[in-house]
mmCIF file of C-alpha atoms in Angstrom:
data_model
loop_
_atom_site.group_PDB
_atom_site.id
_atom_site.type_symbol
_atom_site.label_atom_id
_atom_site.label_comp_id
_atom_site.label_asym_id
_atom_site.label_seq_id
_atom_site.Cartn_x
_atom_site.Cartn_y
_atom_site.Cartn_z
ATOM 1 C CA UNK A 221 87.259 -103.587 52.495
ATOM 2 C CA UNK A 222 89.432 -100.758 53.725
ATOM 3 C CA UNK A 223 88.929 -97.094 52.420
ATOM 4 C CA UNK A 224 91.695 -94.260 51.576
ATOM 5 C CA UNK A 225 91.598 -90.994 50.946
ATOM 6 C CA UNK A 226 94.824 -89.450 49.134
ATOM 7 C CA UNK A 227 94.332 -85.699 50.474
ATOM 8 C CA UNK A 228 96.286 -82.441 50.515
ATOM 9 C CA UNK A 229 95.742 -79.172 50.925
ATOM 10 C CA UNK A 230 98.107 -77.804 48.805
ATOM 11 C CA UNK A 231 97.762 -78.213 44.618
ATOM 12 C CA UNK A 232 100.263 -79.927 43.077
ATOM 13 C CA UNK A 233 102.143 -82.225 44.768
ATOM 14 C CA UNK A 234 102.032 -84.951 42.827
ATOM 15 C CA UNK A 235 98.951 -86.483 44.616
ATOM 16 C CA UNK A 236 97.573 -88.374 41.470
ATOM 17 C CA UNK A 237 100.687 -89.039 40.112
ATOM 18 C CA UNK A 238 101.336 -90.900 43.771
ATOM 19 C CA UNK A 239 97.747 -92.270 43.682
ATOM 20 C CA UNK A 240 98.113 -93.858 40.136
ATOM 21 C CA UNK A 241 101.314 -95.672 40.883
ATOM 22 C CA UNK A 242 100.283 -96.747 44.444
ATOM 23 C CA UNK A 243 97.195 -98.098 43.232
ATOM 24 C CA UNK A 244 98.510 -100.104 40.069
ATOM 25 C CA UNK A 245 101.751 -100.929 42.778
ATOM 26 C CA UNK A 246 99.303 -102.272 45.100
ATOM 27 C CA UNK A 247 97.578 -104.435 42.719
ATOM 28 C CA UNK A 248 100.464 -106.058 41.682
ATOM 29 C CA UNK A 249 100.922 -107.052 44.947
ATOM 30 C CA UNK A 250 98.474 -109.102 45.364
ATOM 31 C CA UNK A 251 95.539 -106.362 46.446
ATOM 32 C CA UNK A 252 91.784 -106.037 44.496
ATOM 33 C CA UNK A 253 92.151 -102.194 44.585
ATOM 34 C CA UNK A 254 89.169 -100.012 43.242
ATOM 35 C CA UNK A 255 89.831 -96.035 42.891
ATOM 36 C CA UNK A 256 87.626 -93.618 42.185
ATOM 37 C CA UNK A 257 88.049 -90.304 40.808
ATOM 38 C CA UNK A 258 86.199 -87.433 43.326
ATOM 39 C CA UNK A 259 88.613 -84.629 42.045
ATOM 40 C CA UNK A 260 86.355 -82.221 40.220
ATOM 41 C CA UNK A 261 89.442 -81.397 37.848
ATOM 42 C CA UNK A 262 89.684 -85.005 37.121
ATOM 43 C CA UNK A 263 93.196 -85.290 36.982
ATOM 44 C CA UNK A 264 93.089 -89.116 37.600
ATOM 45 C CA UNK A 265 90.769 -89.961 35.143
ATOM 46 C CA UNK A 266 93.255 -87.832 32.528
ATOM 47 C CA UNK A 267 96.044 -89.589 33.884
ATOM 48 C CA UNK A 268 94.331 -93.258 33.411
ATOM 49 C CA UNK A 269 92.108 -92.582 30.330
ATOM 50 C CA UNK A 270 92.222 -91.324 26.638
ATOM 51 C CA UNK A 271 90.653 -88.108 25.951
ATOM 52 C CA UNK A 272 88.473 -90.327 23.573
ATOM 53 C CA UNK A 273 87.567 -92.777 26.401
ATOM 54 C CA UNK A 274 86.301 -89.572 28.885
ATOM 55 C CA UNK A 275 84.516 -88.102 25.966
ATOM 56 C CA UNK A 276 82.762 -91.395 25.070
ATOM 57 C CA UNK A 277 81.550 -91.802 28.963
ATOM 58 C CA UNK A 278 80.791 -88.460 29.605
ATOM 59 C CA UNK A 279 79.009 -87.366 26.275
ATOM 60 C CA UNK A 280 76.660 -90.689 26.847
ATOM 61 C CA UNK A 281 75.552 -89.340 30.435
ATOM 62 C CA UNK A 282 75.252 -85.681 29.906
ATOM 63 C CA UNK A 283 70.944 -85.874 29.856
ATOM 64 C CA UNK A 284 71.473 -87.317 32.902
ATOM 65 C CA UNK A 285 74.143 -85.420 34.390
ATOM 66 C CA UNK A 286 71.273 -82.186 33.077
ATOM 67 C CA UNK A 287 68.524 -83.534 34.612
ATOM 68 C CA UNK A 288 67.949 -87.746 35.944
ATOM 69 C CA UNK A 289 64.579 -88.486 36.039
ATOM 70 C CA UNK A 290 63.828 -86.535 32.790
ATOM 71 C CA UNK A 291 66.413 -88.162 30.984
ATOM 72 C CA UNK A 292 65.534 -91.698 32.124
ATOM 73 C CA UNK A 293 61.556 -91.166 31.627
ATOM 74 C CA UNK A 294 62.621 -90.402 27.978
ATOM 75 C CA UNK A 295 64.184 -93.462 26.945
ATOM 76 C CA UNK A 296 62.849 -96.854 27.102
ATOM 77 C CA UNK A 297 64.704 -100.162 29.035
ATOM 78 C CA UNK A 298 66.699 -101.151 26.233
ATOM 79 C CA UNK A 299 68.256 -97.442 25.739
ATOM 80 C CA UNK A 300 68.848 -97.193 29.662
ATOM 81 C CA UNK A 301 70.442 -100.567 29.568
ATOM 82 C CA UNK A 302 72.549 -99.415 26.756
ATOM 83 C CA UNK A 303 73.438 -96.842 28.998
ATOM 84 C CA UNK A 304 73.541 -98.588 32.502
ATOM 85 C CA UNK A 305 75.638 -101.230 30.925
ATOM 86 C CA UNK A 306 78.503 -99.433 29.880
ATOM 87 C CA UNK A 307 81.491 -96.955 31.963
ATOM 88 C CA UNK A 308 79.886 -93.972 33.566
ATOM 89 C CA UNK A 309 81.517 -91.335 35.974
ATOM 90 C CA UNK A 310 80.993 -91.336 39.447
ATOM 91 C CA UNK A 311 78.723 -88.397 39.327
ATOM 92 C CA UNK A 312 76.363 -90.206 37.252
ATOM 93 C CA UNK A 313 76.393 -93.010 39.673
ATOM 94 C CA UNK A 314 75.520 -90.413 42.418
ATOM 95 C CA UNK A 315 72.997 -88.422 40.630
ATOM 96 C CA UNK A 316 70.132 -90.292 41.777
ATOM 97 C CA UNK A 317 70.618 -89.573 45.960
ATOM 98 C CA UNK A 318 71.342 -85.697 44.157
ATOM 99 C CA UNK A 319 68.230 -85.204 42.626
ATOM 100 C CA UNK A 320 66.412 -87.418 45.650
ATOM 101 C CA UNK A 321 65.159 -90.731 43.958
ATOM 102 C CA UNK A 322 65.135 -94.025 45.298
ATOM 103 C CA UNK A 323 68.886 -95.691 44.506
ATOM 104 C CA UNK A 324 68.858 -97.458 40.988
ATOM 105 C CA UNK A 325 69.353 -101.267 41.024
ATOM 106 C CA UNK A 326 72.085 -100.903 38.435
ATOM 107 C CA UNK A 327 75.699 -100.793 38.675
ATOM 108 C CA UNK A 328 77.513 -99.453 35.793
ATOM 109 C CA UNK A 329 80.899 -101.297 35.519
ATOM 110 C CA UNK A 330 83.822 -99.866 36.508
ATOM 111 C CA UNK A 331 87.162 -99.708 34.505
ATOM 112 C CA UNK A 332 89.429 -102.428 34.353
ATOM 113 C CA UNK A 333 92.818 -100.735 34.349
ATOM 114 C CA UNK A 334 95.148 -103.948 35.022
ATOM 115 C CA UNK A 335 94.856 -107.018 36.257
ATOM 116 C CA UNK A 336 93.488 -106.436 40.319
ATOM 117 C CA UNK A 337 92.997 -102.785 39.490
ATOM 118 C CA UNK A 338 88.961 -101.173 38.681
ATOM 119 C CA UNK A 339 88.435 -97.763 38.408
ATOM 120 C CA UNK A 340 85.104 -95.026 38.088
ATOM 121 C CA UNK A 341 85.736 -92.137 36.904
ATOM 122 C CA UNK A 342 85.472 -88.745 37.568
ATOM 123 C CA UNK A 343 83.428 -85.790 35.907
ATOM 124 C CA UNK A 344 84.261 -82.033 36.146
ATOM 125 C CA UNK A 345 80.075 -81.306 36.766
ATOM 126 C CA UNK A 346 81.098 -82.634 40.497
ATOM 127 C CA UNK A 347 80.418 -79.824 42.008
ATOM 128 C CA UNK A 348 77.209 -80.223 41.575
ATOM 129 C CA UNK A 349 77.176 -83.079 44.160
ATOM 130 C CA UNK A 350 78.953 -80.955 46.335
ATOM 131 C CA UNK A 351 76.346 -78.001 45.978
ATOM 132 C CA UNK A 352 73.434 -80.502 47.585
ATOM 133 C CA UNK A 353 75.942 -81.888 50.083
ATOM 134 C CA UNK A 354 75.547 -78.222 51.648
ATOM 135 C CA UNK A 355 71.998 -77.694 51.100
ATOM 136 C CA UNK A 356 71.377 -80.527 52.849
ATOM 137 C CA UNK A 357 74.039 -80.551 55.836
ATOM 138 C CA UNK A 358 71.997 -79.346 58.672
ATOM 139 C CA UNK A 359 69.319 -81.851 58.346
ATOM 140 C CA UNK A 360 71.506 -84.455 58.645
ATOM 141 C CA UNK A 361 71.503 -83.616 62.260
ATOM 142 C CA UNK A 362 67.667 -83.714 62.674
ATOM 143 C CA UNK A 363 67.844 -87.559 60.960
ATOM 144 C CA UNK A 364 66.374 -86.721 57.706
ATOM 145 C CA UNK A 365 66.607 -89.650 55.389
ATOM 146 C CA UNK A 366 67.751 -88.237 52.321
ATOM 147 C CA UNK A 367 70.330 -85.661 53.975
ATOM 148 C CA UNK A 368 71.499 -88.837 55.363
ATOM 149 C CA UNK A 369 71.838 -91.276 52.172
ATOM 150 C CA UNK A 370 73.418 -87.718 50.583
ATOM 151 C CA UNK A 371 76.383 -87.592 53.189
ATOM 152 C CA UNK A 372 76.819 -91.562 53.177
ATOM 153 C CA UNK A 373 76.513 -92.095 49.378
ATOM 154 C CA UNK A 374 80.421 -92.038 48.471
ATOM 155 C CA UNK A 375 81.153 -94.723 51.047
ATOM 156 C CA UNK A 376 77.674 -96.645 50.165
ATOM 157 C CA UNK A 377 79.002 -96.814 46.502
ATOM 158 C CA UNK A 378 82.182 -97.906 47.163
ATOM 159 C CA UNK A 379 80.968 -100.440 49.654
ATOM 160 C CA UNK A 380 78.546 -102.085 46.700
ATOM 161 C CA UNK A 381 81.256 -101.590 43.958
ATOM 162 C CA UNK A 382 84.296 -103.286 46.673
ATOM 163 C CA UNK A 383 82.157 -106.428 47.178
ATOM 164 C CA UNK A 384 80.763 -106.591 43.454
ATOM 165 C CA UNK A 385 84.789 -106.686 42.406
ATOM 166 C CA UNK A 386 86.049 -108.251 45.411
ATOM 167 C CA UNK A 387 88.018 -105.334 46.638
ATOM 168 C CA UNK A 388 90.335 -105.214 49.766
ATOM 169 C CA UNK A 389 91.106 -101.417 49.022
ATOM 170 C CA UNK A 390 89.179 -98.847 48.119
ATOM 171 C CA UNK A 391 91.465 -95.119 47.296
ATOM 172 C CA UNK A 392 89.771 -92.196 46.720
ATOM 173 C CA UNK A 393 91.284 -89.532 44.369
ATOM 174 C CA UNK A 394 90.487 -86.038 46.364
ATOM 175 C CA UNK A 395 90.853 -82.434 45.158
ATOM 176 C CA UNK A 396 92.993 -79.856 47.293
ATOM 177 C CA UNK A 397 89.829 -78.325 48.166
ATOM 178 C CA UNK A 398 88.741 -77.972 51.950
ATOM 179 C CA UNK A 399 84.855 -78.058 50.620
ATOM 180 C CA UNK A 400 81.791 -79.844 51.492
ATOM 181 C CA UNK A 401 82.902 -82.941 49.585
ATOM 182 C CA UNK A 402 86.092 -83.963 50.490
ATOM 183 C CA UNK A 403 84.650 -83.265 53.901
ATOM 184 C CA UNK A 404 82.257 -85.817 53.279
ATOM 185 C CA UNK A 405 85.046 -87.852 51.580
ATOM 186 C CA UNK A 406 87.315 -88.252 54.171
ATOM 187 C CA UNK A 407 85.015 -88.275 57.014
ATOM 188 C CA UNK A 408 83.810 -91.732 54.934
ATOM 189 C CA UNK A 409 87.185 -92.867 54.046
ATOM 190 C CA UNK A 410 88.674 -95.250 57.322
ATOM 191 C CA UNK A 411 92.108 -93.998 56.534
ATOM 192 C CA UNK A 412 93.696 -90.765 54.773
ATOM 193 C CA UNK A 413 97.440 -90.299 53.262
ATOM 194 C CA UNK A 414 98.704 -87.091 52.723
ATOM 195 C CA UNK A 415 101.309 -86.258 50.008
ATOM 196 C CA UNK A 416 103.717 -83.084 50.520
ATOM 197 C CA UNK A 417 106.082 -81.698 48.436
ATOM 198 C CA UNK A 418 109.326 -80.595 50.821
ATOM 199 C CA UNK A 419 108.485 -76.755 50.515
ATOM 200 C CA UNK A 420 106.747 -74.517 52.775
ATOM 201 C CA UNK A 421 103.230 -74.652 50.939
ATOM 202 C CA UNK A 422 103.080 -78.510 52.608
ATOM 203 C CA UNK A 423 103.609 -77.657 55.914
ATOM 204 C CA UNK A 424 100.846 -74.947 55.254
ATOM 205 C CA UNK A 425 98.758 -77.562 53.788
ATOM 206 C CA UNK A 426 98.750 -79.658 56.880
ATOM 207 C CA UNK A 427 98.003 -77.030 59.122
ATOM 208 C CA UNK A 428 94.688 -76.626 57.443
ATOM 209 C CA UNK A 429 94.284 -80.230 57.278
ATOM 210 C CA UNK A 430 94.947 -80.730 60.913
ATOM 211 C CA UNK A 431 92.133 -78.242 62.148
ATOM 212 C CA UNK A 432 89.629 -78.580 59.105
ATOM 213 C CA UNK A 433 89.668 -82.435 59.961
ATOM 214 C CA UNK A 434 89.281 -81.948 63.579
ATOM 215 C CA UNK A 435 86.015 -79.899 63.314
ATOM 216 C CA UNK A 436 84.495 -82.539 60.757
ATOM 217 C CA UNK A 437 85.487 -85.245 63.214
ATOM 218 C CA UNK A 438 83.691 -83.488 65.978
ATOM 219 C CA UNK A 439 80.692 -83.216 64.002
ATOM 220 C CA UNK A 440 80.582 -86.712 62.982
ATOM 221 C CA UNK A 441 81.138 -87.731 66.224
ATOM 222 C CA UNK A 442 77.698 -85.875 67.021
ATOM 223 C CA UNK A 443 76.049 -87.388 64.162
ATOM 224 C CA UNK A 444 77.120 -90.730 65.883
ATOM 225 C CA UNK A 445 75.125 -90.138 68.919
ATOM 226 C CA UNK A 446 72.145 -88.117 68.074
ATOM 227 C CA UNK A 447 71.304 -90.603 65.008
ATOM 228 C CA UNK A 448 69.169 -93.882 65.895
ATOM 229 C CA UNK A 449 70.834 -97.038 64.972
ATOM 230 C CA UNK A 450 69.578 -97.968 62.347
ATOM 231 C CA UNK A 451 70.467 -94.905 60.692
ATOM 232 C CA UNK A 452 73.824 -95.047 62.365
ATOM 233 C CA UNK A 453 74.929 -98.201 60.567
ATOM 234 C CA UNK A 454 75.257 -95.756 57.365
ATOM 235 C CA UNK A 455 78.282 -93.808 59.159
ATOM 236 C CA UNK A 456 81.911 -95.347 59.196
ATOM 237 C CA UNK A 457 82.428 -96.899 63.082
ATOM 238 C CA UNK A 458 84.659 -94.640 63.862
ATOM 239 C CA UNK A 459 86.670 -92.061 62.490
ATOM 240 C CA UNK A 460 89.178 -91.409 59.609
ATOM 241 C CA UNK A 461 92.704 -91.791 60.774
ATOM 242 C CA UNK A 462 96.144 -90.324 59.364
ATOM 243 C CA UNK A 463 97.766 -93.169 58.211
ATOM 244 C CA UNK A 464 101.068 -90.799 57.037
ATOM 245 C CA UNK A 465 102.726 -89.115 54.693
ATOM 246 C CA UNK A 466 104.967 -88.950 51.894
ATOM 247 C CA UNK A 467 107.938 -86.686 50.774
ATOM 248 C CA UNK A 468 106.943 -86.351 46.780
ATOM 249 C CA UNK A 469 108.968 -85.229 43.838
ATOM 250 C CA UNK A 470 111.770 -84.503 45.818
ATOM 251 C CA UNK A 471 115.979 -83.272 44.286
ATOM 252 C CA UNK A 472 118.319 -86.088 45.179
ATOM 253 C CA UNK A 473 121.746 -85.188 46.433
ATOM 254 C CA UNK A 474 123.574 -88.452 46.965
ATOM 255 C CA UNK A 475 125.466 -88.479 50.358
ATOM 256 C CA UNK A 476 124.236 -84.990 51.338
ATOM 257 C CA UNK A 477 121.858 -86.516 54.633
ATOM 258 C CA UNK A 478 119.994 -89.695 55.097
ATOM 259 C CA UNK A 479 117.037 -88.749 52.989
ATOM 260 C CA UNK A 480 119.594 -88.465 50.417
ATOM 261 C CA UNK A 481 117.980 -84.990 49.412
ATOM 262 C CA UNK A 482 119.363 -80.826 48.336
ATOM 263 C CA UNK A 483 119.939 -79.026 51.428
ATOM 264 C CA UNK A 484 116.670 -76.968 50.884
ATOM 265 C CA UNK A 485 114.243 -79.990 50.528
ATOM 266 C CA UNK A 486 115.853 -81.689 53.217
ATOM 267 C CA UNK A 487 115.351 -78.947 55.853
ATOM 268 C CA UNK A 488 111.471 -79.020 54.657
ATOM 269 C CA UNK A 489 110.921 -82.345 54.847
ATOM 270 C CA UNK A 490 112.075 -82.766 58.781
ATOM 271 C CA UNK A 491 109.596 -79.747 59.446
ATOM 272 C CA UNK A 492 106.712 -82.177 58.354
ATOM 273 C CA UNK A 493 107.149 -84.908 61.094
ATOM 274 C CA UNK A 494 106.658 -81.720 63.691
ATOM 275 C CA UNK A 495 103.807 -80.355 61.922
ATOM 276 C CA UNK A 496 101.384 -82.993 62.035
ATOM 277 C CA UNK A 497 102.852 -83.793 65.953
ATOM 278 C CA UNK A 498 101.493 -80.222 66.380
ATOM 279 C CA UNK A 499 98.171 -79.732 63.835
ATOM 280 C CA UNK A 500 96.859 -83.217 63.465
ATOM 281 C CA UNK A 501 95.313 -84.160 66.874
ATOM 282 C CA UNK A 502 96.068 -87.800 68.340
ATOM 283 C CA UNK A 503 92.408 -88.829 68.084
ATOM 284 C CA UNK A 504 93.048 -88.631 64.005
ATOM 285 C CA UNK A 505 95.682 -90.928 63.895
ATOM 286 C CA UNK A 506 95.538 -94.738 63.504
ATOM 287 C CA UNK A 507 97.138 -97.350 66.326
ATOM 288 C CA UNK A 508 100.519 -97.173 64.994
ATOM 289 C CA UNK A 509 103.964 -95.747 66.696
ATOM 290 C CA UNK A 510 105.135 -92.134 66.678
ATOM 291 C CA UNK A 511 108.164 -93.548 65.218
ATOM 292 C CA UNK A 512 105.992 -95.222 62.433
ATOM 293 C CA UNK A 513 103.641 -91.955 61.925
ATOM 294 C CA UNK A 514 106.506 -89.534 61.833
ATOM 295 C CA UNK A 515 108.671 -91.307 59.151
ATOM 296 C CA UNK A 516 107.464 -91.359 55.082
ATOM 297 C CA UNK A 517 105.389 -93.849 53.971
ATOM 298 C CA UNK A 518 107.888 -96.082 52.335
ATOM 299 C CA UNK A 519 110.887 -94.083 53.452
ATOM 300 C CA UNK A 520 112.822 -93.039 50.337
ATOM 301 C CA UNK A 521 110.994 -95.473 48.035
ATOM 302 C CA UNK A 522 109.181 -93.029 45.682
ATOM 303 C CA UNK A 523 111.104 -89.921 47.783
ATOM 304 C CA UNK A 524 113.484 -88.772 44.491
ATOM 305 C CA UNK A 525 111.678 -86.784 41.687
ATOM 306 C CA UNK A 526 110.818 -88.722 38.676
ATOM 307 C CA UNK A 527 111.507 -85.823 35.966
ATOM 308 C CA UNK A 528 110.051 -86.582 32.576
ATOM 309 C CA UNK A 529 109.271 -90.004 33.518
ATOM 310 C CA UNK A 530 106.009 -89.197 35.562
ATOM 311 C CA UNK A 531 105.130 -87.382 32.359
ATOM 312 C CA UNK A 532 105.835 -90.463 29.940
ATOM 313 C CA UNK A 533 103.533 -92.498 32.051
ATOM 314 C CA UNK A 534 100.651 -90.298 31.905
ATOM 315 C CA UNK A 535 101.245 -90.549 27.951
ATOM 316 C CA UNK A 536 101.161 -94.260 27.567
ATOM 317 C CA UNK A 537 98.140 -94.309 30.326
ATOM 318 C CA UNK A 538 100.788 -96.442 32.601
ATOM 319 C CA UNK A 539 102.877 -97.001 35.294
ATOM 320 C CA UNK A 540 106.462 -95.975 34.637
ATOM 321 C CA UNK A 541 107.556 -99.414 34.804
ATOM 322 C CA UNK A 542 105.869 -100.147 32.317
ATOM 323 C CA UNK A 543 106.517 -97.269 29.528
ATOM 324 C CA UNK A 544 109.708 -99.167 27.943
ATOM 325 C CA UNK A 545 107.144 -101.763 27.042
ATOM 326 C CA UNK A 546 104.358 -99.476 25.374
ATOM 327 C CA UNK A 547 103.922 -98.587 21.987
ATOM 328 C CA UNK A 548 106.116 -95.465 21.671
ATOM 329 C CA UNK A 549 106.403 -93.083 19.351
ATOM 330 C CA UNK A 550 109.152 -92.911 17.048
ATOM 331 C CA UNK A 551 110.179 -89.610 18.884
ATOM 332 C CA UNK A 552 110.284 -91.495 22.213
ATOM 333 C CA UNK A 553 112.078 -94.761 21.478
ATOM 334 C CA UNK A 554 115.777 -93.820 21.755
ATOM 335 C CA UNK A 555 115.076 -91.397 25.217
ATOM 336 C CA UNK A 556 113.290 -94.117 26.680
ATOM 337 C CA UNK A 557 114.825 -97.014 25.530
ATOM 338 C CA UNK A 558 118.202 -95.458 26.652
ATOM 339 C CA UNK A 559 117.064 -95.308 30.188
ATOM 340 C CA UNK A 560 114.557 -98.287 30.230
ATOM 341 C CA UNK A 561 116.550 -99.942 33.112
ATOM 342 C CA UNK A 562 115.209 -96.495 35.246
ATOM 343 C CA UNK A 563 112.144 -97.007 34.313
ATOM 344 C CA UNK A 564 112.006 -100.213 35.467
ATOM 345 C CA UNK A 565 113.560 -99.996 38.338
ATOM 346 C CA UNK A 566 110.390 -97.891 39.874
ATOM 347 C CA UNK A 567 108.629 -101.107 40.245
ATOM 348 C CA UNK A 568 109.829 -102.498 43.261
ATOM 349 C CA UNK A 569 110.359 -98.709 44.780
ATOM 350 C CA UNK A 570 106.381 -98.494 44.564
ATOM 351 C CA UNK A 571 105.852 -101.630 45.573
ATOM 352 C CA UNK A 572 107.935 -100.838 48.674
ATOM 353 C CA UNK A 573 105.871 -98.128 48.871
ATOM 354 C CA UNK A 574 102.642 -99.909 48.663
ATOM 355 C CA UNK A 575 103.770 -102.193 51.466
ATOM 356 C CA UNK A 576 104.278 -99.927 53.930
ATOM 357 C CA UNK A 577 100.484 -98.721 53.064
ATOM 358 C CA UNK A 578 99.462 -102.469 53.523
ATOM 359 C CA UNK A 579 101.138 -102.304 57.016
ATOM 360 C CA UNK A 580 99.912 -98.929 58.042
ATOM 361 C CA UNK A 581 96.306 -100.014 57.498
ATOM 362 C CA UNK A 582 96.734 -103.376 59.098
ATOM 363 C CA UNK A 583 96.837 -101.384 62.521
ATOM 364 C CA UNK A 584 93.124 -99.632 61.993
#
C-alpha cells in the first residue's frame, strides 16, 4: 500500500474536485483505492455523499464525537455494535488515541463508492484531533507512547483499513491549511500531489509548501533517530516526496501554445515548474527526472476547465463520465444529454491522468 496526500496551500483549486475523479479514475483502472476525508470543511465527503447520508453518520456518532468513553460506558454491546457496524467519519475512528484509550478492536466499514473505490468520511469537529496533535507534539520527542500513537494514528488507520480492503492506494483529502494536521498528514503520507490553479495565488501556495514541508521533514527526521526501534517502526521509512503537480481548471485557447491555454494562464503555469525547482528542496522529491517532476501530472489530460460539468458531477454524487447515465432531472436532461459525448469523453482524460500517478509512484 502506497499513501497520497492531495495538498495545496491555496483554497480553491479544484483539489477535491481533482481528488474525486482521480480516485474513481484510478479504480477503474484496475487500482483498490481507499480515500479518506481529513479536510475539516469536508468538501469530499459533500462531493461523494447525500446530505442525508452525512447526517445519518454523523448524527449516530455525535455522543461519541462529545465525549468516547462516556458515550460507550452508556450503551450496552448490542447498541455499540449497532454503532461500530455501520459508516462512521474518520474522526470517530480516531477519537479513541484523542481522548487516550487503548485502540478499539472494531473497524467501522468504510464506503463503497464504486466498484475498487472505499471511502471514510470526514467530520467538520476535526479540529478537535488537530487541537491534541499540538498538545501533545513535544513529547513525541521524549518517546511518550501516546504522543506517539497520536502523530502515527492517520497512517496506522489507513494501514489497517488498506489491508482489510485490499488497497494498493491510499489518497488523503487535505485542507489548505498549514496546521498541525496536515503536518501530521503529509509527513505520514509516502507521496504528496499538489494541484494549482495557473494564477499567482499557486505559485504563492508552493512557496509555503516548499519551506513548511522542509521544517516538518527535518523534524521527522529527528524523530527517526532519537526514537528506539520499536517505536520507530510507527513512522513512515522515510520521507514524503513531491510526486508533481497539476495545472487545474484551466481557459483553453486552441493553437495559442502547447498547453493549448489563454495567454494569462499560460504565462502562470510555466512559472510553476521554476517554483518548486526553487521552494521545494531535492530531498522532498521522489526518484524521478527533472523532466518528469517539472511537467503536469498527465500533461493536458484534465488541464482545460470543466465549466458546469464539475458541478453536475457533484449533483449526481459521480464522475462526469458518468452524469449522462444518472437519473437527471427533468431540468437537466436536454443540457446534458446535448453534450453527453463531453461528458464522456473525460474518462479516458482521467484515466490518463491516473496513469501518470501510477508511474510517478512506481519510482518511490
Amino acid at each position: 500500500m502506497k499513501s497520497m496526500a492531495v495538498f495545496n496551500n491555496k483554497g480553491g483549486v479544484g483539489k477535491t474536485t481533482l481528488s474525486f475523479h482521480m480516485a474513481h479514475a484510478l479504480a477503474e483502472i484496475g487500482q483498490k483505492v481507499l480515500v479518506i476525508d481529513l479536510d475539516p470543511q469536508c468538501n469530499f465527503s459533500i462531493f461523494a455523499l447525500t446530505e442525508e447520508q452525512i447526517e445519518e453518520i454523523w448524527s449516530a456518532e455525535e455522543d461519541f464525537v462529545d465525549q468516547y468513553q462516556v458515550a460507550v460506558d452508556t450503551r450496552t454491546p448490542a447498541q455499540m455494535s449497532e454503532v461500530t457496524e455501520n459508516h462512521r467519519s474518520i474522526h470517530f475512528i480516531m477519537k479513541p488515541v484523542e481522548e487516550g484509550i487503548s485502540d478499539p478492536a472494531y473497524m467501522p466499514p468504510s464506503i463503497r463508492l464504486a466498484k475498487n473505490l472505499n471511502f471514510i468520511p470526514g467530520r467538520l469537529s476535526l479540529h478537535m484531533y488537530e487541537d491534541r496533535i499540538s498538545s501533545r507534539w513535544a513529547e513525541v520527542f521524549v518517546g511518550d507512547d501516546l504522543a506517539i500513537r497520536t502523530i502515527t494514528n492517520i497512517r496506522s488507520i489507513a494501514e489497517r483499513y488498506a489491508k482489510n480492503i485490499g488497497a494498493d492506494i491510499v489518497i488523503y483529502d487535505t485542507s489548505p491549511s498549514l496546521g498541525m494536521l496536515n503536518r501530521v498528514a503529509l509527513s505520514m503520507a509516502d507521496a504528496f500531489v499538489v494541484p494549482c490553479n495557473p494564477d499567482l495565488f499557486s505559485l504563492y501556495g508552493i512557496k509555503n509548501i516548499g519551506r513548511s514541508l522542509d521544517a516538518w521533514s527535518k523534524n521527522f527526521g529527528i524523530l527517526r533517530q532519537v526514537l528506539p526501534q520499536s517505536r520507530r517502526s510507527l513512522l513512515p521509512s522515510s520521507g514524503v516526496k513531491f510526486l508533481g503537480y497539476s495545472v487545474y481548471k484551466a481557459t483553453r485557447y486552441a493553437g495559442q501554445n502547447e498547453w493549448n491555454l489563454a495567454t494569462g494562464h499560460y504565462n502562470y503555469a510555466k512559472q510553476i515548474p521554476e517554483t518548486i525547482d526553487e521552494h521545494i528542496s531535492s530531498d522532498l522529491r521522489a526518484n524521478l527526472p527533472a523532466v518528469t517532476l517539472n511537467s503536469p501530472i498527465g500533461g493536458e489530460a484534465v488541464m482545460h476547465s470543466h465549466q458546469t460539468m464539475a458541478t453536475m458531477a457533484q449533483k449526481y454524487k459521480t464522475p462526469i463520465w458518468l452524469v449522462p447515465d444518472s437519473d437527471l432531472e427533468a431540468g437537466d436532461r436536454s443540457t446534458i444529454g446535448g453534450n453527453a459525448a463531453r461528458y464522456r469523453a473525460t474518462q479516458e482524460a482521467y484515466q490518463n491522468f491516473a496513469q501518470d500517478i501510477l508511474n510517478r509512484l512506481a519510482a518511490i
